[in-house]
Short mmCIF file of C-alpha atoms in Angstrom, two decimals:
data_model
loop_
_atom_site.label_atom_id
_atom_site.label_comp_id
_atom_site.label_asym_id
_atom_site.label_seq_id
_atom_site.Cartn_x
_atom_site.Cartn_y
_atom_site.Cartn_z
CA MET A 19 0.07 0.10 -0.11
CA LYS A 20 1.32 3.50 -0.89
CA ARG A 21 2.59 5.46 2.20
CA VAL A 22 0.66 8.89 2.47
CA THR A 23 2.88 11.70 2.82
CA ILE A 24 1.77 14.93 4.48
CA LEU A 25 3.81 18.12 4.20
CA ILE A 26 3.61 20.38 7.11
CA ALA A 27 4.81 24.13 6.26
CA GLU A 28 5.04 25.84 9.60
CA ASP A 29 7.76 28.20 11.00
CA GLU A 30 6.53 27.68 14.55
CA ARG A 31 8.58 24.36 15.55
CA GLU A 32 6.15 23.69 18.57
CA ILE A 33 3.00 23.66 16.26
CA ALA A 34 4.67 21.68 13.56
CA ASP A 35 5.87 19.15 15.88
CA LEU A 36 2.44 18.95 17.54
CA VAL A 37 0.63 18.38 13.92
CA ALA A 38 3.32 15.72 13.02
CA LEU A 39 2.90 13.94 16.24
CA HIS A 40 -0.80 13.34 15.75
CA LEU A 41 -0.58 12.82 12.14
CA GLN A 42 2.30 10.12 12.79
CA LYS A 43 0.07 8.47 15.27
CA GLU A 44 -2.48 7.74 12.47
CA GLY A 45 0.17 6.22 10.33
CA TYR A 46 1.11 9.23 8.06
CA HIS A 47 4.36 10.14 7.00
CA CYS A 48 5.21 13.75 7.58
CA ILE A 49 7.70 16.11 6.14
CA GLN A 50 8.32 19.37 7.91
CA VAL A 51 9.69 22.61 6.42
CA ALA A 52 9.72 26.05 8.05
CA ASP A 53 9.42 28.45 4.94
CA GLY A 54 7.61 28.81 1.78
CA LYS A 55 10.33 28.36 -0.49
CA ALA A 56 10.99 24.99 0.89
CA ALA A 57 7.50 24.04 0.83
CA VAL A 58 7.38 24.94 -2.88
CA GLN A 59 10.40 22.61 -3.37
CA ALA A 60 8.97 19.87 -1.37
CA ILE A 61 5.94 19.67 -3.39
CA GLN A 62 7.75 20.04 -6.72
CA SER A 63 10.36 17.29 -6.01
CA GLN A 64 8.62 14.74 -3.70
CA SER A 65 5.33 12.81 -3.65
CA ILE A 66 3.29 14.73 -1.49
CA ASP A 67 -0.44 13.69 -0.80
CA LEU A 68 -1.56 16.54 1.18
CA ALA A 69 -0.05 20.03 2.43
CA ILE A 70 -0.94 21.87 5.63
CA LEU A 71 0.40 25.54 5.30
CA ASP A 72 0.80 28.39 7.54
CA ILE A 73 0.00 31.71 5.89
CA MET A 74 2.77 34.03 7.65
CA MET A 75 5.82 31.96 6.83
CA PRO A 76 9.32 33.31 5.73
CA GLU A 77 10.66 33.50 2.10
CA LEU A 78 7.15 32.92 0.48
CA ASP A 79 3.76 33.14 2.49
CA GLY A 80 1.23 30.49 2.38
CA TYR A 81 -0.82 32.25 -0.45
CA GLU A 82 2.13 32.58 -2.78
CA VAL A 83 2.89 28.98 -2.11
CA THR A 84 -0.50 27.87 -3.09
CA ARG A 85 -0.48 30.07 -6.22
CA ARG A 86 2.67 28.47 -7.36
CA VAL A 87 1.83 24.85 -6.42
CA ARG A 88 -1.74 25.04 -8.20
CA VAL A 89 -0.06 25.80 -11.45
CA LYS A 90 0.61 22.03 -11.81
CA HIS A 91 -0.49 20.26 -8.60
CA ASN A 92 -3.96 19.39 -7.51
CA LEU A 93 -3.10 17.85 -3.83
CA PRO A 94 -5.34 18.84 -1.30
CA ILE A 95 -4.20 22.10 0.85
CA ILE A 96 -5.13 23.01 4.16
CA PHE A 97 -4.29 26.33 5.65
CA LEU A 98 -3.47 26.56 9.38
CA SER A 99 -3.28 30.03 10.46
CA ALA A 100 -3.71 32.63 13.20
CA LYS A 101 -5.42 34.99 10.50
CA ALA A 102 -9.05 34.58 11.52
CA SER A 103 -11.07 37.07 9.62
CA ASP A 104 -13.50 36.46 6.93
CA PHE A 105 -11.40 38.19 4.28
CA ASP A 106 -8.54 35.82 5.29
CA LYS A 107 -10.50 32.68 4.88
CA ILE A 108 -11.95 33.87 1.60
CA THR A 109 -8.62 34.72 0.35
CA GLY A 110 -7.24 31.62 1.08
CA LEU A 111 -10.20 29.37 -0.66
CA VAL A 112 -9.93 31.72 -3.59
CA MET A 113 -6.17 31.15 -4.01
CA GLY A 114 -6.89 27.44 -4.03
CA ALA A 115 -6.70 26.06 -0.52
CA ASP A 116 -9.49 23.30 0.17
CA ASP A 117 -9.75 23.95 3.80
CA TYR A 118 -8.83 26.71 6.45
CA MET A 119 -8.41 26.10 10.36
CA ILE A 120 -7.67 28.93 12.79
CA LYS A 121 -5.09 28.67 15.32
CA PRO A 122 -5.28 27.85 18.33
CA PHE A 123 -6.85 24.56 16.99
CA ASN A 124 -7.85 21.13 18.29
CA PRO A 125 -5.32 18.58 16.89
CA MET A 126 -8.14 15.97 16.53
CA GLU A 127 -10.42 18.31 14.36
CA LEU A 128 -7.38 18.87 12.18
CA LEU A 129 -6.85 15.06 11.87
CA ALA A 130 -10.51 14.62 10.90
CA ARG A 131 -10.26 17.22 8.24
CA VAL A 132 -7.01 15.74 6.89
CA ASN A 133 -8.78 12.39 6.81
CA SER A 134 -11.77 13.72 4.99
CA GLN A 135 -9.63 15.50 2.48
CA LEU A 136 -7.66 12.39 1.66
CA ARG A 137 -10.52 10.21 1.23
CA ARG A 138 -11.82 12.47 -1.44
CA SER A 139 -8.50 12.95 -3.06
CA LEU A 140 -7.08 9.38 -3.00
CA GLN A 141 -10.24 8.10 -4.28
CA PHE A 142 -9.60 9.82 -7.89
CA SER A 143 -6.17 8.41 -7.88
CA GLN A 144 -7.38 4.66 -8.05
CA PRO A 145 -7.24 3.06 -11.43
CA ALA A 146 -10.40 3.35 -13.26
CA ALA A 147 -12.90 0.44 -13.16
CA ALA A 148 -13.88 -1.59 -16.06
CA ASN A 149 -17.11 0.08 -16.39
CA GLN A 150 -15.90 3.71 -16.27
CA THR A 151 -18.18 6.66 -15.45
CA SER A 152 -19.27 8.41 -18.31
CA VAL A 153 -17.84 11.65 -19.59
CA LEU A 154 -20.25 14.68 -19.31
CA GLU A 155 -20.56 17.12 -22.19
CA ALA A 156 -22.52 20.27 -22.14
CA GLY A 157 -22.14 23.41 -24.39
CA GLY A 158 -18.31 22.95 -25.03
CA LEU A 159 -17.70 21.79 -21.63
CA ILE A 160 -16.38 18.32 -21.04
CA ILE A 161 -16.15 16.72 -17.82
CA SER A 162 -13.97 13.38 -17.33
CA PRO A 163 -14.30 11.97 -13.84
CA ASP A 164 -11.89 9.08 -14.56
CA GLN A 165 -9.14 11.48 -15.61
CA HIS A 166 -10.57 14.05 -13.13
CA THR A 167 -10.15 16.80 -16.00
CA VAL A 168 -12.26 19.51 -17.43
CA THR A 169 -11.98 21.12 -20.82
CA LEU A 170 -13.88 24.07 -22.33
CA TYR A 171 -13.76 24.38 -26.15
CA GLY A 172 -10.73 21.96 -25.97
CA GLU A 173 -8.95 24.20 -23.33
CA ALA A 174 -8.07 22.65 -20.12
CA VAL A 175 -9.80 24.05 -17.31
CA ASP A 176 -7.44 24.07 -14.03
CA LEU A 177 -9.73 23.27 -11.05
CA THR A 178 -8.71 22.22 -7.58
CA PRO A 179 -10.20 19.06 -6.22
CA LYS A 180 -13.08 20.79 -4.43
CA GLU A 181 -14.08 22.75 -7.44
CA PHE A 182 -14.14 19.72 -9.70
CA ASP A 183 -16.29 17.76 -7.20
CA ILE A 184 -18.72 20.54 -6.94
CA LEU A 185 -18.79 20.84 -10.89
CA TYR A 186 -19.34 17.09 -11.38
CA LEU A 187 -22.04 16.91 -8.57
CA LEU A 188 -24.18 19.73 -10.17
CA ALA A 189 -23.52 18.69 -13.83
CA SER A 190 -24.14 14.90 -13.17
CA HIS A 191 -27.71 16.12 -11.74
CA SER A 192 -28.44 18.72 -14.50
CA ARG A 193 -31.34 20.90 -13.45
CA GLN A 194 -31.54 19.55 -9.87
CA VAL A 195 -31.20 22.43 -7.37
CA PHE A 196 -28.62 21.66 -4.51
CA SER A 197 -28.56 23.88 -1.51
CA ALA A 198 -25.26 25.18 -0.13
CA GLU A 199 -25.60 22.80 2.86
CA SER A 200 -26.30 19.78 0.56
CA ILE A 201 -23.41 20.58 -1.66
CA PHE A 202 -20.89 21.05 1.54
CA GLN A 203 -22.41 17.56 2.98
CA GLN A 204 -21.74 15.75 -0.28
CA VAL A 205 -18.49 17.27 -1.34
CA TRP A 206 -16.69 17.66 1.82
CA GLY A 207 -18.50 14.78 3.57
CA GLU A 208 -19.30 16.51 6.83
CA ALA A 209 -21.60 19.01 8.38
CA TYR A 210 -19.96 22.33 9.26
CA TYR A 211 -21.46 25.77 10.40
CA GLU A 212 -19.62 27.62 7.78
CA THR A 213 -21.00 25.84 4.77
CA GLY A 214 -22.57 28.71 3.06
CA ASN A 215 -19.58 30.97 2.86
CA THR A 216 -17.31 27.98 2.15
CA VAL A 217 -19.52 26.90 -0.79
CA MET A 218 -20.15 30.18 -2.07
CA VAL A 219 -16.49 31.06 -2.43
CA HIS A 220 -15.84 27.87 -4.41
CA ILE A 221 -18.60 28.49 -6.52
CA ARG A 222 -17.67 32.07 -7.35
CA THR A 223 -14.05 30.89 -8.29
CA LEU A 224 -15.54 27.99 -10.28
CA ARG A 225 -17.50 30.42 -12.41
CA ARG A 226 -14.58 32.56 -12.98
CA LYS A 227 -12.49 29.70 -14.39
CA LEU A 228 -15.58 28.64 -16.66
CA GLY A 229 -15.64 31.88 -18.17
CA GLU A 230 -18.93 33.08 -16.51
CA ASP A 231 -17.55 36.77 -15.74
CA GLN A 232 -18.95 37.54 -19.28
CA ASN A 233 -21.84 35.03 -19.57
CA LYS A 234 -23.51 34.78 -16.09
CA ASP A 235 -25.47 31.59 -15.43
CA ARG A 236 -24.06 29.91 -18.52
CA PHE A 237 -23.43 26.68 -16.64
CA ILE A 238 -24.02 27.20 -12.93
CA LYS A 239 -27.22 29.09 -12.09
CA THR A 240 -28.19 30.44 -8.73
CA ILE A 241 -31.63 29.77 -7.63
CA TRP A 242 -31.83 32.78 -5.02
CA GLY A 243 -32.99 31.63 -1.50
CA VAL A 244 -32.42 28.04 -2.61
CA GLY A 245 -29.19 26.98 -3.97
CA TYR A 246 -27.31 26.15 -7.42
CA THR A 247 -28.18 24.33 -10.31
CA PHE A 248 -26.19 23.16 -13.41
CA ASN A 249 -27.82 25.10 -16.33
CA ALA A 250 -26.90 23.09 -19.34
#
């Protein structure tokens, strides 16, 4: 069985050691770095399955690390930061993070979130079954669940794992309306009190990547007061 490797990018040694201790008890292999530049190098040179990033780090901050990593890598990213404002959380999610936890934190909650992210990420890395899931096509958009890819008129659309999951959920149930809470429960696999903001931010970024700035509701339509539906 493949060893699951988690990168911990945190310049406070006590916090990094605490996180590593709990993850290692769960059987994960941990790599610790203390600055953003080393985090980027680790992801680019090693097989990292998930990254836990502080935002305020030397060399490069967590936002810049995420921006550089997302050019080629779709591994789950969890921000673990003392920056607690809604603006900070939204910025992190828009930059490409999959989850955001605030310091001080409960190590067991962090572990639960790591497990949840890995369950969803690793299931897409398994070999495709003989009866492969059907490719979805609509209005120039092609979604391949087996390859975990999206193209729009032949051009690749670079989505994070959570953005892909949301798009596939909506597209595979065309015209069905999903509430923000339902999307969160099905994509994240858990109940969470901030579901509305988290889903809203991911939908907003997903729309931008699908070119909906100029053609609103082209693929994802908001049903005000109810939720979202795939409009194709």
